[in-house]
C-alpha atoms as one frame of an Amber mdcrd trajectory, in Angstrom:
protein
 -99.287  25.397 -33.773-100.935  26.049 -30.390-103.747  23.595 -29.621-106.889
  23.963 -27.540-105.242  21.697 -24.972-102.285  24.102 -24.830-104.646  27.009
 -24.180-106.347  25.153 -21.333-102.991  24.323 -19.795-101.896  27.945 -20.153
-104.990  29.007 -18.215-104.039  26.504 -15.515-100.549  28.053 -15.322-102.027
  31.523 -14.860-104.509  30.289 -12.257-101.646  28.770 -10.269-100.173  32.263
 -10.058-102.941  33.216  -7.650-101.687  30.634  -5.169 -98.559  32.000  -3.568
 -97.071  32.338  -0.130 -96.188  35.956   0.728 -92.641  34.805   1.458 -92.191
  33.696  -2.144 -90.476  36.134  -4.495 -92.589  34.694  -7.331 -95.404  32.098
  -7.152 -93.814  28.650  -7.062 -97.023  26.862  -8.053 -97.048  28.822 -11.284
 -93.434  27.828 -11.889 -94.292  24.174 -11.257 -97.195  24.291 -13.734 -95.009
  26.107 -16.248 -92.359  23.391 -16.052 -95.051  20.912 -17.125 -96.299  23.058
 -20.015 -92.800  23.859 -21.272 -90.730  20.919 -20.000 -87.732  22.138 -18.018
 -85.696  20.718 -15.167 -85.486  24.156 -13.582 -87.627  27.308 -13.699 -86.134
  30.375 -12.040 -87.460  33.861 -11.346 -84.481  36.183 -11.042 -84.462  39.712
  -9.670 -81.157  41.546  -9.985 -79.454  44.892 -10.358 -77.005  44.062 -13.161
 -75.080  47.325 -13.222 -74.179  46.794  -9.572 -73.563  43.040  -9.987 -76.144
  42.269  -7.298 -78.747  39.496  -7.218 -81.666  40.804  -5.150 -83.899  37.759
  -5.138 -84.337  34.307  -6.633 -87.255  31.878  -6.623 -86.453  28.489  -8.104
 -88.494  25.401  -8.884 -87.039  22.114 -10.084 -84.125  19.832  -9.425 -82.325
  20.690  -6.190 -79.084  22.309  -7.378 -75.665  21.387  -6.071 -73.998  24.063
  -3.927 -72.196  26.572  -6.112 -68.407  26.672  -5.771 -66.553  29.619  -4.341
 -66.198  32.433  -6.833 -69.434  31.702  -8.682 -70.450  35.372  -8.587 -67.509
  36.369 -10.790 -68.362  33.689 -13.355 -72.060  34.590 -13.275 -71.572  38.288
 -13.882 -68.942  37.735 -16.549 -71.348  35.429 -18.362 -74.098  38.026 -17.934
 -72.206  40.855 -19.608 -69.839  39.117 -22.028 -71.090  38.549 -25.560 -74.374
  40.446 -25.257 -76.529  37.348 -24.710 -77.727  37.470 -21.113 -77.651  41.279
 -21.031 -79.762  41.504 -24.183 -82.531  43.667 -22.589 -80.001  46.162 -21.233
 -78.197  46.407 -24.586 -81.240  46.571 -26.852 -83.938  48.083 -24.642 -86.170
  45.158 -25.657 -87.857  43.858 -22.508 -90.575  42.097 -24.498 -89.059  39.425
 -26.747 -88.492  35.907 -25.439 -85.037  34.686 -26.428 -82.871  31.597 -26.311
 -79.127  31.414 -25.818 -79.013  29.434 -29.062 -80.368  32.484 -30.901 -76.909
  33.970 -30.445 -74.465  31.122 -29.853 -73.976  27.846 -31.691 -73.063  24.803
 -29.613 -69.379  25.341 -30.443 -69.511  29.065 -29.643 -71.333  28.346 -26.392
 -68.669  25.859 -25.314 -65.965  28.525 -25.693 -67.905  31.404 -24.141 -68.356
  32.862 -20.680 -71.992  31.723 -20.822 -70.785  28.197 -21.516 -68.497  28.363
 -18.501 -71.473  29.348 -16.329 -73.623  26.621 -17.866 -71.010  24.001 -17.060
 -70.826  25.275 -13.490 -74.583  24.871 -12.968 -75.054  21.801 -15.175 -77.169
  23.442 -17.869 -77.237  22.933 -21.631 -80.193  25.013 -22.876 -81.847  28.213
 -21.619 -84.817  30.305 -22.681 -85.507  33.684 -21.072 -88.751  35.611 -20.570
 -87.888  39.236 -19.773 -90.305  41.183 -17.600 -90.560  44.987 -17.533 -87.619
  46.708 -15.902 -87.974  48.717 -12.721 -85.325  51.407 -12.663 -81.969  49.651
 -12.541 -83.580  46.346 -11.611 -83.944  43.447 -14.016 -86.675  40.820 -13.678
 -86.865  37.688 -15.770 -88.099  34.097 -15.827 -85.556  31.513 -16.963 -86.185
  27.923 -18.022 -83.275  25.476 -18.147 -82.629  22.047 -19.595 -79.594  20.010
 -18.638 -79.769  17.651 -21.631 -81.794  16.755 -24.691 -83.220  19.090 -27.277
 -83.266  22.863 -27.223 -86.467  24.806 -26.606 -88.631  24.930 -29.732 -90.300
  27.804 -31.556 -93.661  26.480 -30.396 -92.462  26.693 -26.784 -91.185  30.210
 -27.396 -94.663  31.111 -28.689 -96.320  29.656 -25.575 -94.034  31.712 -23.324
 -94.616  34.842 -25.417 -98.378  34.388 -25.071 -98.040  33.854 -21.325 -95.711
  36.804 -20.727 -98.480  39.452 -20.220-100.077  37.138 -17.665 -96.736  36.667
 -15.870 -96.550  40.461 -15.545-100.050  40.654 -14.071 -99.307  37.779 -11.684
 -96.121  39.508 -10.521 -97.891  42.835  -9.998-100.684  41.188  -8.007 -98.219
  39.148  -5.947 -96.131  42.214  -5.084 -99.265  44.119  -4.109-100.249  41.289
  -1.769 -96.766  41.195  -0.266 -96.992  44.941   0.308-100.377  44.571   1.999
-102.306  46.500  -0.659-106.072  45.757  -0.647-107.356  43.843  -3.670-108.945
  45.879  -6.438-111.228  44.591  -9.169-109.856  44.068 -12.661-111.817  47.132
 -13.847-110.483  49.273 -11.022-106.921  48.223 -11.790-107.429  48.932 -15.493
-108.723  52.407 -14.707-105.993  53.131 -12.187-103.279  52.160 -14.674-104.684
  54.754 -17.059-104.519  57.275 -14.217-100.912  56.243 -13.589-100.143  56.822
 -17.284-101.329  60.415 -16.951-104.773  60.229 -18.574-107.520  62.617 -17.474
-110.980  61.432 -16.433-112.350  62.457 -19.827-109.615  60.532 -21.660-110.190
  57.466 -19.495-113.941  57.624 -20.135-113.274  57.748 -23.881-110.869  54.792
 -23.763-113.178  52.655 -21.606-116.388  53.661 -23.431-118.069  54.889 -20.238
-119.392  58.201 -18.951-117.004  60.561 -17.202-119.228  60.356 -14.127-118.667
  56.588 -14.084-114.911  57.172 -14.001-115.318  59.544 -11.042-117.443  56.960
  -9.218-114.848  54.248  -9.844-112.139  56.541  -8.466-114.204  57.280  -5.345
-114.564  53.540  -4.742-110.845  53.017  -5.312-109.956  55.799  -2.868-112.239
  54.275  -0.233-110.837  50.795  -0.689-107.226  52.005  -0.552-107.811  54.535
   2.217-106.512  57.495   0.201-107.898  60.794  -1.056-105.981  61.586  -4.255
-105.049  60.132  -7.629-101.341  60.233  -6.837-101.803  58.463  -3.506-103.984
  55.814  -5.134-101.371  55.053  -7.793 -98.549  54.967  -5.243-100.523  52.689
  -2.930-101.850  50.332  -5.594 -98.542  49.918  -7.395 -95.875  49.966  -4.667
 -92.473  49.577  -6.320 -94.135  48.115  -9.423 -95.646  51.172 -11.119 -92.820
  51.292 -13.665 -93.701  47.743 -14.685
């Protein structure tokens, strides 16, 4: 179902995530490559606080949208909460599964729904959503839209599901760069995430199949690179605002 060519293109998408301007909310080059892998007229990264009806940030790649009419916020938030489609992660607690609007609404149901009203306002026919881990009351997701033609396929859902862990890593790395956090090696980040999850040095050594002294040495190097002197400070510095991801 997923070919070797698909896997190579997926690697290209992930690699594009390393190329981002600090002013970008999410790497646009990744979004551009993604729109080629999973054809879509628009790819959007959306950061919001749904309970407060606030959009905190948007990065969008694709067709230049027409200006939204006055009152769009009311339509957007009604479509978000009505029917349990767009607010699926908040209702179910599932921030892992990739979903399509068509999983919940037939074409006829969509036409008569609040989501359909929003789709007509923005000129969209099909949507597939990749939820990213929540951060307190904040919601983060990647959305792909099509204005016409066929719906997203199960193969395309599989590609996005396989890419989702890499999207999370790209987002974490991008937010660290934006916060001015020094780069850590992949091994150092792996170890520090175990620290953040509350594991002791002995537990980390067991999980990583290394000596406990090796864990201590890694931590010393991490402290030096981050300019800190404690486990708590290292976690806070390395994962600013993204530790809950």
